[in-house]
mmCIF file of C-alpha atoms and ligand atoms in Angstrom:
data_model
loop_
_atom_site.group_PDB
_atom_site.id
_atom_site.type_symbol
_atom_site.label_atom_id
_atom_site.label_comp_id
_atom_site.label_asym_id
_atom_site.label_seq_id
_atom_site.Cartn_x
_atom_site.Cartn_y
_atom_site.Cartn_z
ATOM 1 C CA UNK A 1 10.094 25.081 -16.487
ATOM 2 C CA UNK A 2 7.284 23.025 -17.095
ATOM 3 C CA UNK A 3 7.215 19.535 -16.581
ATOM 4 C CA UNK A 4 7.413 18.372 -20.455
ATOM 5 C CA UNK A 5 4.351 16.063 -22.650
ATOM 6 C CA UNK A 6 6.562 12.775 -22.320
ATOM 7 C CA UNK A 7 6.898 12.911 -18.668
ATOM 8 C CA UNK A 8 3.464 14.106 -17.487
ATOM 9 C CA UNK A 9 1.388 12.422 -19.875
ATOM 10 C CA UNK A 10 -2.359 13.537 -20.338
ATOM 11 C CA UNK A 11 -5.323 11.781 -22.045
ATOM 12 C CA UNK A 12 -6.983 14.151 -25.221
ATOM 13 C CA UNK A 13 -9.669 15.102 -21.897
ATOM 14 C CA UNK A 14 -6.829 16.542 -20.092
ATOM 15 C CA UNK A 15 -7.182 12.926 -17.491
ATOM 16 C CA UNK A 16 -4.176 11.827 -16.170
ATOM 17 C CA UNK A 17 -2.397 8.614 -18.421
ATOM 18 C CA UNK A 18 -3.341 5.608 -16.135
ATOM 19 C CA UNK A 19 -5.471 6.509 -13.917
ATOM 20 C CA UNK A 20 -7.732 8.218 -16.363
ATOM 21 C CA UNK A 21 -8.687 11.177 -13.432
ATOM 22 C CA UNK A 22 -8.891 15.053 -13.503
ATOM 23 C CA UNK A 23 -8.190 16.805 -10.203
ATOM 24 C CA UNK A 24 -11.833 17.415 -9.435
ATOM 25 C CA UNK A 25 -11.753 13.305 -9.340
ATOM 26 C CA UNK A 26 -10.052 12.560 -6.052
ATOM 27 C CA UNK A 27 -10.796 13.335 -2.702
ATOM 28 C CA UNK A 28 -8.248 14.087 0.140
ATOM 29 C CA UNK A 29 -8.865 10.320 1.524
ATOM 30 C CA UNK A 30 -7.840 7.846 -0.486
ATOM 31 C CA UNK A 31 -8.593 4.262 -0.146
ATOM 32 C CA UNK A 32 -6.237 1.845 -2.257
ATOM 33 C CA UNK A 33 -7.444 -1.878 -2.993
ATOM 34 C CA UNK A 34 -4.991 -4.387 -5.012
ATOM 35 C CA UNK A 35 -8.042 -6.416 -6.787
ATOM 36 C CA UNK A 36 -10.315 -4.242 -8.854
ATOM 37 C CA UNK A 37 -13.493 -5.873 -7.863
ATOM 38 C CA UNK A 38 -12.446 -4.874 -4.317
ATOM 39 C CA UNK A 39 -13.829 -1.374 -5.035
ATOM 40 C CA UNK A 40 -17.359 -2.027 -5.307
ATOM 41 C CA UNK A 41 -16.871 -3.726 -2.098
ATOM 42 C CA UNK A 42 -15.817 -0.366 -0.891
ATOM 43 C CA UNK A 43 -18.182 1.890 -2.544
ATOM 44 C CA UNK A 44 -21.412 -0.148 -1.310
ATOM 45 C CA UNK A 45 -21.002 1.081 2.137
ATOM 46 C CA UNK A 46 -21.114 4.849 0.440
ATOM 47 C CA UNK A 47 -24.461 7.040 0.916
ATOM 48 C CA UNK A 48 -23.478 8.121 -2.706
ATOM 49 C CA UNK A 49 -20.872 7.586 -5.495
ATOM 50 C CA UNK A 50 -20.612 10.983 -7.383
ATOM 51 C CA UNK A 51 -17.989 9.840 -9.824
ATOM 52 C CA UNK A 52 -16.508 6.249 -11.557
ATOM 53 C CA UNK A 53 -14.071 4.825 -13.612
ATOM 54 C CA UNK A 54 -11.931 2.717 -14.697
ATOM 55 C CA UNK A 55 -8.633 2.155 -17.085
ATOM 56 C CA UNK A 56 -6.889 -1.663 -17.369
ATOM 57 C CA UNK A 57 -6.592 -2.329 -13.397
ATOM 58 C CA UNK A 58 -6.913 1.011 -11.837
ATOM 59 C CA UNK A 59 -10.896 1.270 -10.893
ATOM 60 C CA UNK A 60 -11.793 4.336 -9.355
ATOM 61 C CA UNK A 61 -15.077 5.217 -7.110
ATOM 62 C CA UNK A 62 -15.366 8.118 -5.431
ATOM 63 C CA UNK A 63 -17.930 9.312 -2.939
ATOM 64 C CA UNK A 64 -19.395 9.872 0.358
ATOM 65 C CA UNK A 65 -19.191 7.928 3.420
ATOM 66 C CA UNK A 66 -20.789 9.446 6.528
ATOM 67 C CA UNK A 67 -20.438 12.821 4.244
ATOM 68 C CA UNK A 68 -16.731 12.289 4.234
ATOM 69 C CA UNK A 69 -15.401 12.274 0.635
ATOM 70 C CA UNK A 70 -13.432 9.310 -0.175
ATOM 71 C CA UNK A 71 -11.643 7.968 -3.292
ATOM 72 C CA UNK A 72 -11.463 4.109 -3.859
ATOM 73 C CA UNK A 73 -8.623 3.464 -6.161
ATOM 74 C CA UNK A 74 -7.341 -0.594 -7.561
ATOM 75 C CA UNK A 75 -3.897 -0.681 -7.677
ATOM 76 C CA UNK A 76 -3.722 -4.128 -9.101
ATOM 77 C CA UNK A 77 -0.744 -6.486 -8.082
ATOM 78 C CA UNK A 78 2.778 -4.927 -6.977
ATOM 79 C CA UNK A 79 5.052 -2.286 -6.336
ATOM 80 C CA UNK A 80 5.741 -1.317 -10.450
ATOM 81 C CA UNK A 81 1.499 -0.242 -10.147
ATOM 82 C CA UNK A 82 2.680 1.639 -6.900
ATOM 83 C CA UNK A 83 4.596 3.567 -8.418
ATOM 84 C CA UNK A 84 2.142 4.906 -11.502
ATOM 85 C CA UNK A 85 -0.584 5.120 -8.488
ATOM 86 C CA UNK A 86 1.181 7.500 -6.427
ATOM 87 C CA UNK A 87 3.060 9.509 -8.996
ATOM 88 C CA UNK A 88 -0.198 10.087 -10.655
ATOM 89 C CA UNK A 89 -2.423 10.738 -7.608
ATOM 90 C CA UNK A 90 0.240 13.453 -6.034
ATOM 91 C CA UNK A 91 0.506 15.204 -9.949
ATOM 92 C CA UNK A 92 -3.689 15.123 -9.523
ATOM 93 C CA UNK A 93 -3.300 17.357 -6.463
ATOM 94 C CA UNK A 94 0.450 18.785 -6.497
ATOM 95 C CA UNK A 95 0.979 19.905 -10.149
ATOM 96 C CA UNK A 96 -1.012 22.402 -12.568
ATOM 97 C CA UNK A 97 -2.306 20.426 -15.439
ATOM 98 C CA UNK A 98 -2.831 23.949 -17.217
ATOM 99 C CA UNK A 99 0.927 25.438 -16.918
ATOM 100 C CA UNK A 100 2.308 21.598 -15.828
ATOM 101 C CA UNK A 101 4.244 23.644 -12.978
ATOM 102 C CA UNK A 102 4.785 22.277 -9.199
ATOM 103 C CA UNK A 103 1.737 23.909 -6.985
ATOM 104 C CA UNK A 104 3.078 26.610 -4.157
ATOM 105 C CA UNK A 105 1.146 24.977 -2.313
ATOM 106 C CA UNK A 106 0.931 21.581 -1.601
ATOM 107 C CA UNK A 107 -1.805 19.356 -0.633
ATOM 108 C CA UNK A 108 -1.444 16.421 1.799
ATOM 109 C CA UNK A 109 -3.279 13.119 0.799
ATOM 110 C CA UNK A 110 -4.430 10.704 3.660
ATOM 111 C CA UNK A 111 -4.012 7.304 1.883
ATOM 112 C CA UNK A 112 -5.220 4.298 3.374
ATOM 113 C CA UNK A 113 -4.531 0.341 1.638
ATOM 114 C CA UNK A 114 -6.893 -2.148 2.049
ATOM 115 C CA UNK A 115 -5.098 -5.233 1.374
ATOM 116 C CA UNK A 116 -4.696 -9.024 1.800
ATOM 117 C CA UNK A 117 -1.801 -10.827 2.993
ATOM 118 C CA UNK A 118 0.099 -13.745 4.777
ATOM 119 C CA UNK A 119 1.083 -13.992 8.364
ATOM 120 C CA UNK A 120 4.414 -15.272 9.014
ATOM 121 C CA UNK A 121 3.546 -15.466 12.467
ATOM 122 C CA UNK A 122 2.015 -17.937 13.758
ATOM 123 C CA UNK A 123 0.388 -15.881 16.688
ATOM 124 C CA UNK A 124 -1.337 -13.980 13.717
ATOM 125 C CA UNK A 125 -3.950 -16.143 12.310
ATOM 126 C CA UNK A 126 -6.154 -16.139 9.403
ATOM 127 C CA UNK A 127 -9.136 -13.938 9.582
ATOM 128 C CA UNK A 128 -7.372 -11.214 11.984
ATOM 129 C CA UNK A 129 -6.203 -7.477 10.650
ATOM 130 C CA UNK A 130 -2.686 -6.571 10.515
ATOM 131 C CA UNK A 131 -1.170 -2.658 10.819
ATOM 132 C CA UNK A 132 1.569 -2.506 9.344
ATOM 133 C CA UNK A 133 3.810 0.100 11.488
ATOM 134 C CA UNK A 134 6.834 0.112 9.224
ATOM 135 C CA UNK A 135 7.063 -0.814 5.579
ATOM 136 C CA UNK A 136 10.321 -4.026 4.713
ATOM 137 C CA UNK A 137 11.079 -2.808 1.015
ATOM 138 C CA UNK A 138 12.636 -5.890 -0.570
ATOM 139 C CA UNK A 139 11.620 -5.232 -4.730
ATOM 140 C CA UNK A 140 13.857 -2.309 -5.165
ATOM 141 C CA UNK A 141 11.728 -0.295 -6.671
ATOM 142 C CA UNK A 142 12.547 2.740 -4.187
ATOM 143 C CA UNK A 143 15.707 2.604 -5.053
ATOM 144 C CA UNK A 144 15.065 4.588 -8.314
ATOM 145 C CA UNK A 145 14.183 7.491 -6.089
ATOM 146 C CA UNK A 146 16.623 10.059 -3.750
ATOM 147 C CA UNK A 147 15.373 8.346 -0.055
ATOM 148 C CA UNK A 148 16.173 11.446 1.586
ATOM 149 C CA UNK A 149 16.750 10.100 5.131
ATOM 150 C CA UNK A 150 13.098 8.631 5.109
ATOM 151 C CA UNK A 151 14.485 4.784 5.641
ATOM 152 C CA UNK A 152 15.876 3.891 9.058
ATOM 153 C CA UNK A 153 19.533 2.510 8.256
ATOM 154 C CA UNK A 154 20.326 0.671 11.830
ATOM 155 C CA UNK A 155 16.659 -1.224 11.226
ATOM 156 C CA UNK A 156 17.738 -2.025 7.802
ATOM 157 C CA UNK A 157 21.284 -2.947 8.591
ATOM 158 C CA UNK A 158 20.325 -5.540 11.526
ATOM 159 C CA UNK A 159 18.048 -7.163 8.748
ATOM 160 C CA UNK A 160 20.732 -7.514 6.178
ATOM 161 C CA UNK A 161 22.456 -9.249 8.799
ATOM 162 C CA UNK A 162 20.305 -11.173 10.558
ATOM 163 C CA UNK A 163 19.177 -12.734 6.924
ATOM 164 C CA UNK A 164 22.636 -12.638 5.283
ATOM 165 C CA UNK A 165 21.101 -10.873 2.622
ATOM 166 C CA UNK A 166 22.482 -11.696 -0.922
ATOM 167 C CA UNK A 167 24.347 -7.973 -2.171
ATOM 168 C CA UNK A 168 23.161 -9.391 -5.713
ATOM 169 C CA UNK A 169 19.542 -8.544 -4.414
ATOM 170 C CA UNK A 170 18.396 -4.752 -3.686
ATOM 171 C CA UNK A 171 19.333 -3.862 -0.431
ATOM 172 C CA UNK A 172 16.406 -3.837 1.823
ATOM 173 C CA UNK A 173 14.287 -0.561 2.768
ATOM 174 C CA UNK A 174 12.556 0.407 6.341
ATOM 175 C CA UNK A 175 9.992 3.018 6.334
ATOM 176 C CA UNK A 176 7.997 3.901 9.014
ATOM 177 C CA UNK A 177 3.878 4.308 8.351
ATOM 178 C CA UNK A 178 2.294 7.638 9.307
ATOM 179 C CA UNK A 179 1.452 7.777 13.058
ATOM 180 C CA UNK A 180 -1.616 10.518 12.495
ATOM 181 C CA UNK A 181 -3.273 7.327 10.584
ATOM 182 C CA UNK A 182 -1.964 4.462 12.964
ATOM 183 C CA UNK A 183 -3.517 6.521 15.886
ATOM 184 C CA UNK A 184 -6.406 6.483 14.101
ATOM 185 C CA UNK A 185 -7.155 3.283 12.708
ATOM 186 C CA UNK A 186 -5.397 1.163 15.104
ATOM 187 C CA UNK A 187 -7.766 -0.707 18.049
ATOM 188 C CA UNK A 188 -7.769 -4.166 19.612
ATOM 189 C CA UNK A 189 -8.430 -5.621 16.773
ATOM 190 C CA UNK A 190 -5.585 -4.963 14.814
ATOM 191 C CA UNK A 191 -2.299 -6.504 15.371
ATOM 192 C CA UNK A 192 0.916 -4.290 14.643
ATOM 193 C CA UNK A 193 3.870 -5.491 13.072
ATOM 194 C CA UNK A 194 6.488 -4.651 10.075
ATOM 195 C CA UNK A 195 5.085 -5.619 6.650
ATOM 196 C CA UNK A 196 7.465 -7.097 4.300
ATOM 197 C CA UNK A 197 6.902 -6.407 0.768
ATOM 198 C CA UNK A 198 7.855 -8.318 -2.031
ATOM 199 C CA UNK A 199 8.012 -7.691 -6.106
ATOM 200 C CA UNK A 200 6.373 -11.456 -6.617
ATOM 201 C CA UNK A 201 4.252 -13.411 -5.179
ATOM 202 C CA UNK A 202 6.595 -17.018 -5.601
ATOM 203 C CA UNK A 203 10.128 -16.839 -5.456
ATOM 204 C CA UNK A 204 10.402 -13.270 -4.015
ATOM 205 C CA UNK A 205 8.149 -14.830 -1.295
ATOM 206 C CA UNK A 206 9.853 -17.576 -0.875
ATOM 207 C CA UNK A 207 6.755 -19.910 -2.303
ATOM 208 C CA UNK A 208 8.610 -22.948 -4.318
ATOM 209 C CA UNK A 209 6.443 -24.782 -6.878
ATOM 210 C CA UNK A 210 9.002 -26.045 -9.398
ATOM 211 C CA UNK A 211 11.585 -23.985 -9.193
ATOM 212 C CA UNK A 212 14.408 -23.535 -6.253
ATOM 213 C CA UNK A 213 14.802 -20.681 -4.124
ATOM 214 C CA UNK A 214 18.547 -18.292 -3.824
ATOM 215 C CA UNK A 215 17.642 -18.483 -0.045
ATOM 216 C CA UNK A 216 15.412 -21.217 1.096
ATOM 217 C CA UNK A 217 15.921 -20.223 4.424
ATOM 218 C CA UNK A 218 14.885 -16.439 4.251
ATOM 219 C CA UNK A 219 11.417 -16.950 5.503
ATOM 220 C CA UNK A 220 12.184 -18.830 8.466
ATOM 221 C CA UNK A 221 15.211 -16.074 9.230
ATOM 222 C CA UNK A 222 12.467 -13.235 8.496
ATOM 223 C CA UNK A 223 9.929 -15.201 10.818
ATOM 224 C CA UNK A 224 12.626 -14.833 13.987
ATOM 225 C CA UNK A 225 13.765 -11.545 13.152
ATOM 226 C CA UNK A 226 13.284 -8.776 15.730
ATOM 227 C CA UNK A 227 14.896 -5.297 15.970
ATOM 228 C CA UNK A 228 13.445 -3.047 19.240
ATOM 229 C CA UNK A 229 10.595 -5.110 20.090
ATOM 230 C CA UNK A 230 9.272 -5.128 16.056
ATOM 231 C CA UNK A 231 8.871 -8.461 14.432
ATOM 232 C CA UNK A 232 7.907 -8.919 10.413
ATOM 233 C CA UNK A 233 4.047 -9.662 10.393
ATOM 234 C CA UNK A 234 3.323 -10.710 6.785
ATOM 235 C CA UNK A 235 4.540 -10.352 3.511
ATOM 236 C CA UNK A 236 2.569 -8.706 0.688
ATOM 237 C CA UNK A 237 3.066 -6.779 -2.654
ATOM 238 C CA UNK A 238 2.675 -3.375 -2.209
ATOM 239 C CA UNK A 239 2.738 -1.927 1.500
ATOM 240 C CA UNK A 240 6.583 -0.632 2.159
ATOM 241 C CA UNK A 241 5.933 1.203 -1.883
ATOM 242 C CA UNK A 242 3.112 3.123 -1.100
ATOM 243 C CA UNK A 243 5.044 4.282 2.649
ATOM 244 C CA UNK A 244 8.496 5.413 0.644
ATOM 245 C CA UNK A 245 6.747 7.640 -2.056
ATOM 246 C CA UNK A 246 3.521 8.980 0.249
ATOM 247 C CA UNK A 247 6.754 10.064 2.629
ATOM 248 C CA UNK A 248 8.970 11.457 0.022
ATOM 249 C CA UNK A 249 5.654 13.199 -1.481
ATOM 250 C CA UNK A 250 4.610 14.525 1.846
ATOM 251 C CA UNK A 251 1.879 12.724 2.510
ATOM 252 C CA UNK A 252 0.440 10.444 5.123
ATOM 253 C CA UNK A 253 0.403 6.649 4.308
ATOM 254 C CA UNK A 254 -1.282 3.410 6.149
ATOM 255 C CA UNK A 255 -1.572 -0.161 5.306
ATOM 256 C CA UNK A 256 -4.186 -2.150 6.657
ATOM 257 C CA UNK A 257 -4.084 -6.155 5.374
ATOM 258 C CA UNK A 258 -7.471 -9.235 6.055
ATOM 259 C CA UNK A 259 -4.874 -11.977 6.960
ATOM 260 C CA UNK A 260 -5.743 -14.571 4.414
ATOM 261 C CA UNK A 261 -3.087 -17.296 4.843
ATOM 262 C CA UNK A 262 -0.731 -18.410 7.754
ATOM 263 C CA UNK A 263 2.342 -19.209 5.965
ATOM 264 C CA UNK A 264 3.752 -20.499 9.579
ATOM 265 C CA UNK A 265 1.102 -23.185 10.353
ATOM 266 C CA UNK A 266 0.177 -23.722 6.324
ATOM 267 C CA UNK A 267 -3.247 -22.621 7.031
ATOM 268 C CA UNK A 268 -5.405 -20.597 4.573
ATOM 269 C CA UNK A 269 -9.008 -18.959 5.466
ATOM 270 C CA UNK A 270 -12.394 -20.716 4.757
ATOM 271 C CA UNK A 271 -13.789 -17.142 4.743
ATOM 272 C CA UNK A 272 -11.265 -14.662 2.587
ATOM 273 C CA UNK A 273 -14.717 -12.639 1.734
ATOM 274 C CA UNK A 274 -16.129 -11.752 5.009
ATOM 275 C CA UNK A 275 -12.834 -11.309 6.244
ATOM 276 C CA UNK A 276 -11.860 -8.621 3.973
ATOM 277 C CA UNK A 277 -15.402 -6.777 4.328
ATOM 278 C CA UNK A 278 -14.951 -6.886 7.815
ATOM 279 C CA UNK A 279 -11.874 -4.868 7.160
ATOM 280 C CA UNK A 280 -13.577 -2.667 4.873
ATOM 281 C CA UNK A 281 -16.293 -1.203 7.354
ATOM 282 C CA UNK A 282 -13.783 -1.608 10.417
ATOM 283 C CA UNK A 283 -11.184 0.813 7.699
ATOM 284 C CA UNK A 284 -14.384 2.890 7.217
ATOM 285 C CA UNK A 285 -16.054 3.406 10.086
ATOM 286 C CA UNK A 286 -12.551 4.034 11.976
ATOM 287 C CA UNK A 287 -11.648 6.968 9.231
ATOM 288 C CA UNK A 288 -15.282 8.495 10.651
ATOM 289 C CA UNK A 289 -15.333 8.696 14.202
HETATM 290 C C1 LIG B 1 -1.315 -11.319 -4.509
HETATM 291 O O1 LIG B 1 -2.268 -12.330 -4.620
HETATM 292 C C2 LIG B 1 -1.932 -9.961 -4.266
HETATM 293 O O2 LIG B 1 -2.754 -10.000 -3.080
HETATM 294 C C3 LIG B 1 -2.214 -9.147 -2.065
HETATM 295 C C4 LIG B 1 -0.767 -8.939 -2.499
HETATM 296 O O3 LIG B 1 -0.188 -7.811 -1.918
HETATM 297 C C5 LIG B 1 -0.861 -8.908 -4.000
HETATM 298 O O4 LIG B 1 -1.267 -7.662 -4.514
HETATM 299 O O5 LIG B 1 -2.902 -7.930 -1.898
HETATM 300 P P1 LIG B 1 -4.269 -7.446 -2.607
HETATM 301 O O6 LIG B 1 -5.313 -8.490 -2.277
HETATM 302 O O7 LIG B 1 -4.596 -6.128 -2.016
HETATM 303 O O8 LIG B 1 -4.006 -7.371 -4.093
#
């Protein structure tokens, strides 16, 4: 059966709904950024951009970088973008936009994001690179989806307990990132660690401004939690999303995050800018050699 008008919308160009791309748009590597102006930041190291665009916050560039073909995307802020991101790049390579059937055969995406984030360790201070090795789901928006035995229940269950977690919140969600990329982009100057992800940047984070937290506590239980040697890193938007559906989709998944803030000591960089290009040409360079 094909896959119906309302579900796998198309632009009058036969683009994709959000991200505005046709198939011959997106390379095998793909790059994902949360802030839009992120991608020229990307694309300026490239030898040549063959192809740009851009629909409310999803910017695309895609080109060549030491004649490998990469695809910059902006995902904006959050797990809900995730979610259009993903679905939308897999249909690009994995579904027929002439008969709107599944492809026999399947294509495997490497996708790579190049994010900021917070430290909740204080060993992990600003201006450093984090890996994250596993994925803490805490926005629920996986939970729409069939996990198929990607999550790791014992993980998930010593966190729930360790935290007390509150059963009127979505029950957290451990996925591990691909190794094939953490062999690859890892080196001494990234620190490893379990990246929590959160579906706000205030309360869900446990930031309080004017108004009280359920658990005022949770960051300081996160901060101490530990589970076979793995402690939580930092905390971010968008990091355990993209492992769940790149993993139930088939394909490899890494997140790479500029540590911007130190929510332990208080401290935030002087430098966010150079710190995140750094990250860019270390991200690039590493997906070359
Ligand atoms: C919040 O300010 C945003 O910054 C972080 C968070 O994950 C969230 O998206 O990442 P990016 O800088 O990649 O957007």
């Amino acid at each position: 059966m094909p896959i119906k008008e309302s579900e796998l919308i198309l632009n009058p160009d036969n683009s994709i709904y959000h991200l505005n791309l046709k198939p011959e748009h997106v390379a095998k590597t793909i790059i994902l950024v949360g802030d839009q102006d992120r991608v020229e930041k990307v694309s300026k190291y490239f030898d040549r951009i063959e192809f740009k665009i851009q629909k409310r916050e999803f910017k695309t560039h895609t080109g060549y970088y030491k004649k490998k073909r990469i695809t910059v995307i902006s995902t904006g802020i959050g797990p809900d973008n995730i979610d259009i991101v993903l679905n939308e790049l897999d249909a690009l390579v994995n579904i027929d936009f002439g008969t709107r059937q599944i492809k026999e055969t399947l294509t495997k995406l490497h996708i790579i994001r190049i994010g900021t984030s917070g430290s909740l360790q204080a060993h992990i201070p600003v201006d450093t690179f984090v890996l994250s090795t596993h994925g803490l789901d805490i926005n629920g928006m996986l939970h729409a989806y069939q996990l198929n035995n990607i999550n790791t229940p014992d993980f998930e269950q010593a966190f729930i307990t360790h935290t007390n977690w509150s059963p009127n919140k979505a029950r957290p969600i451990i996925i591990e990132g691909s190794q094939i990329l953490r062999d690859q982009l890892k080196s001494e100057q990234t620190y490893e660690g379990l990246t929590a992800t959160a579906g706000g940047f205030y309360g869900p984070q446990g930031r309080v401004l004017r108004l009280p937290v359920q658990d005022a506590q949770l960051n300081s239980k996160m901060d101490n939690f530990e589970y076979n040697n793995i402690r939580i890193s930092n905390f971010e938007m968008e990091t355990s999303a993209i492992f769940g559906l790149a993993k139930l989709l088939g394909h490899e998944a890494l997140s790479l995050n500029a540590i911007i803030a130190n929510r332990a000591t208080g401290n935030f960089t002087k430098k966010p800018a150079l710190t995140i290009d750094k990250l860019i040409k270390y991200t690039l360079d590493k997906l070359v050699e």
